[in-house]
Amino acid sequence: MISTRGRYAIRVLIDLAEHRGEAFTPMKEVAKRQEISLKYLEKIMPLLSKANLVEGQHGKGGGYRLTMEPEGYRVGDILRLTEVDLAPVACLSEPVNTCPRASYCRTLPMWQKYYEMTLSYFDSITIRDLMQVESGGDYVI
């Protein structure tokens, strides 16, 4: 399951993309528009900033802005940053599968394919794509 942090990070990036004509967007404005608590956003923004997805500025006229065009942000990259793990089963969570059943597990190929499809799907969607979805469209986050 995708966490609130992951969903909110995507919503914040969409909001910043939609308001990118402004120099820096105050988090108070984003919080109000997205109906997300400012305290929660204050936990998400350093993560996005450290990953160089947003640039922040303190003081008067401060806030955040995107560091690239909306098509440069893939949902898969954002979720890999915000989520502890996207693997559907524990044995795929580590770089090397240490499950004692891995060599003869009948379900492992199914889980591997599901995981690959999920990552591929999220990597195929950009913030630009999500900006273009009208209300009631294909993407709901």
Tab-separated table of C-alpha atoms in Angstrom:
chain	number	residue	atom	x	y	z
A	1	MET	CA	0.000	0.000	0.000
A	2	ILE	CA	1.234	3.488	-0.850
A	3	SER	CA	1.598	5.642	2.254
A	4	THR	CA	0.060	9.029	2.905
A	5	ARG	CA	3.562	10.489	2.615
A	6	GLY	CA	3.907	9.134	-0.927
A	7	ARG	CA	0.474	10.322	-2.016
A	8	TYR	CA	0.975	13.766	-0.492
A	9	ALA	CA	4.429	14.160	-2.064
A	10	ILE	CA	2.890	13.573	-5.483
A	11	ARG	CA	0.083	16.042	-4.768
A	12	VAL	CA	2.582	18.685	-3.626
A	13	LEU	CA	4.662	18.273	-6.778
A	14	ILE	CA	1.543	18.572	-8.953
A	15	ASP	CA	0.558	21.725	-7.070
A	16	LEU	CA	4.018	23.265	-7.438
A	17	ALA	CA	3.980	22.371	-11.138
A	18	GLU	CA	0.602	24.031	-11.615
A	19	HIS	CA	1.867	27.190	-9.890
A	20	ARG	CA	5.411	27.214	-11.244
A	21	GLY	CA	5.011	30.644	-12.842
A	22	GLU	CA	5.414	32.012	-9.341
A	23	ALA	CA	8.982	32.314	-8.066
A	24	PHE	CA	8.564	30.325	-4.844
A	25	THR	CA	5.279	28.963	-3.560
A	26	PRO	CA	4.701	29.258	0.197
A	27	MET	CA	3.865	25.926	1.816
A	28	LYS	CA	0.939	27.558	3.584
A	29	GLU	CA	-0.705	28.066	0.169
A	30	VAL	CA	-0.008	24.501	-0.947
A	31	ALA	CA	-1.335	23.149	2.351
A	32	LYS	CA	-4.547	25.116	1.945
A	33	ARG	CA	-5.105	24.164	-1.702
A	34	GLN	CA	-4.312	20.494	-1.113
A	35	GLU	CA	-6.062	20.268	2.259
A	36	ILE	CA	-2.924	18.865	3.880
A	37	SER	CA	-1.737	19.985	7.304
A	38	LEU	CA	1.213	22.365	7.197
A	39	LYS	CA	2.944	20.275	9.878
A	40	TYR	CA	2.748	17.199	7.644
A	41	LEU	CA	4.114	19.127	4.665
A	42	GLU	CA	7.012	20.322	6.811
A	43	LYS	CA	8.012	16.662	7.177
A	44	ILE	CA	7.728	15.889	3.447
A	45	MET	CA	9.466	18.938	1.962
A	46	PRO	CA	12.972	18.291	3.376
A	47	LEU	CA	12.849	14.821	1.821
A	48	LEU	CA	11.943	16.272	-1.591
A	49	SER	CA	14.527	19.026	-1.193
A	50	LYS	CA	17.331	16.654	-0.209
A	51	ALA	CA	16.570	14.583	-3.333
A	52	ASN	CA	16.810	17.811	-5.386
A	53	LEU	CA	13.201	17.520	-6.549
A	54	VAL	CA	12.377	20.945	-5.116
A	55	GLU	CA	14.342	24.030	-4.187
A	56	GLY	CA	13.488	25.916	-1.022
A	57	GLN	CA	13.993	29.488	0.088
A	58	HIS	CA	13.484	30.854	3.601
A	59	GLY	CA	12.162	34.246	4.589
A	60	LYS	CA	9.970	36.791	2.863
A	61	GLY	CA	9.018	35.595	-0.606
A	62	GLY	CA	10.184	32.122	0.348
A	63	GLY	CA	8.684	28.729	-0.233
A	64	TYR	CA	9.433	25.944	-2.672
A	65	ARG	CA	9.609	25.462	-6.418
A	66	LEU	CA	10.375	22.617	-8.777
A	67	THR	CA	13.944	22.063	-9.930
A	68	MET	CA	12.913	20.781	-13.374
A	69	GLU	CA	9.967	20.689	-15.749
A	70	PRO	CA	6.973	18.536	-14.705
A	71	GLU	CA	7.741	15.868	-17.325
A	72	GLY	CA	11.054	15.220	-15.540
A	73	TYR	CA	9.319	13.853	-12.444
A	74	ARG	CA	8.346	10.190	-12.672
A	75	VAL	CA	5.857	8.911	-10.125
A	76	GLY	CA	7.998	5.783	-9.697
A	77	ASP	CA	11.005	7.852	-8.623
A	78	ILE	CA	8.892	9.824	-6.158
A	79	LEU	CA	7.448	6.658	-4.625
A	80	ARG	CA	10.871	5.003	-4.366
A	81	LEU	CA	11.945	8.088	-2.412
A	82	THR	CA	8.947	8.289	-0.080
A	83	GLU	CA	8.101	4.640	0.485
A	84	VAL	CA	10.030	2.233	2.667
A	85	ASP	CA	9.343	-0.529	0.175
A	86	LEU	CA	7.190	-1.093	-2.901
A	87	ALA	CA	7.775	-4.850	-3.087
A	88	PRO	CA	4.572	-6.908	-2.880
A	89	VAL	CA	6.229	-9.638	-0.789
A	90	ALA	CA	9.056	-9.615	1.749
A	91	CYS	CA	11.406	-11.810	-0.278
A	92	LEU	CA	11.633	-9.123	-2.981
A	93	SER	CA	12.428	-6.341	-0.518
A	94	GLU	CA	16.151	-7.002	-0.415
A	95	PRO	CA	18.630	-6.720	-3.319
A	96	VAL	CA	19.381	-10.438	-2.916
A	97	ASN	CA	16.518	-12.813	-2.214
A	98	THR	CA	17.573	-14.764	0.888
A	99	CYS	CA	14.365	-16.759	1.195
A	100	PRO	CA	15.244	-20.440	1.648
A	101	ARG	CA	12.407	-21.346	-0.745
A	102	ALA	CA	13.519	-18.980	-3.537
A	103	SER	CA	15.065	-21.704	-5.711
A	104	TYR	CA	11.864	-23.750	-5.863
A	105	CYS	CA	9.096	-21.291	-4.963
A	106	ARG	CA	6.209	-21.692	-7.411
A	107	THR	CA	4.823	-18.222	-6.718
A	108	LEU	CA	8.050	-16.190	-6.859
A	109	PRO	CA	7.918	-15.596	-10.646
A	110	MET	CA	4.368	-14.281	-10.282
A	111	TRP	CA	5.402	-11.842	-7.556
A	112	GLN	CA	8.478	-10.746	-9.522
A	113	LYS	CA	6.377	-10.024	-12.608
A	114	TYR	CA	3.795	-8.135	-10.541
A	115	TYR	CA	6.556	-6.037	-8.952
A	116	GLU	CA	8.144	-5.274	-12.337
A	117	MET	CA	4.771	-4.303	-13.820
A	118	THR	CA	4.011	-2.019	-10.881
A	119	LEU	CA	7.371	-0.231	-11.096
A	120	SER	CA	7.104	0.046	-14.861
A	121	TYR	CA	3.603	1.490	-14.590
A	122	PHE	CA	4.609	4.128	-12.035
A	123	ASP	CA	7.732	4.972	-14.050
A	124	SER	CA	5.535	5.621	-17.099
A	125	ILE	CA	3.570	8.410	-15.361
A	126	THR	CA	4.988	11.900	-14.922
A	127	ILE	CA	3.793	14.908	-12.980
A	128	ARG	CA	2.961	16.474	-16.365
A	129	ASP	CA	0.644	13.518	-17.084
A	130	LEU	CA	-1.132	14.013	-13.769
A	131	MET	CA	-1.525	17.734	-14.428
A	132	GLN	CA	-3.420	16.937	-17.612
A	133	VAL	CA	-5.983	14.639	-16.019
A	134	GLU	CA	-9.346	16.310	-15.595
A	135	SER	CA	-11.586	15.723	-12.611
A	136	GLY	CA	-12.925	12.185	-12.813
A	137	GLY	CA	-9.994	11.130	-14.996
A	138	ASP	CA	-7.806	8.076	-14.838
A	139	TYR	CA	-5.504	9.116	-11.993
A	140	VAL	CA	-6.720	9.539	-8.446
A	141	ILE	CA	-4.142	9.915	-5.682
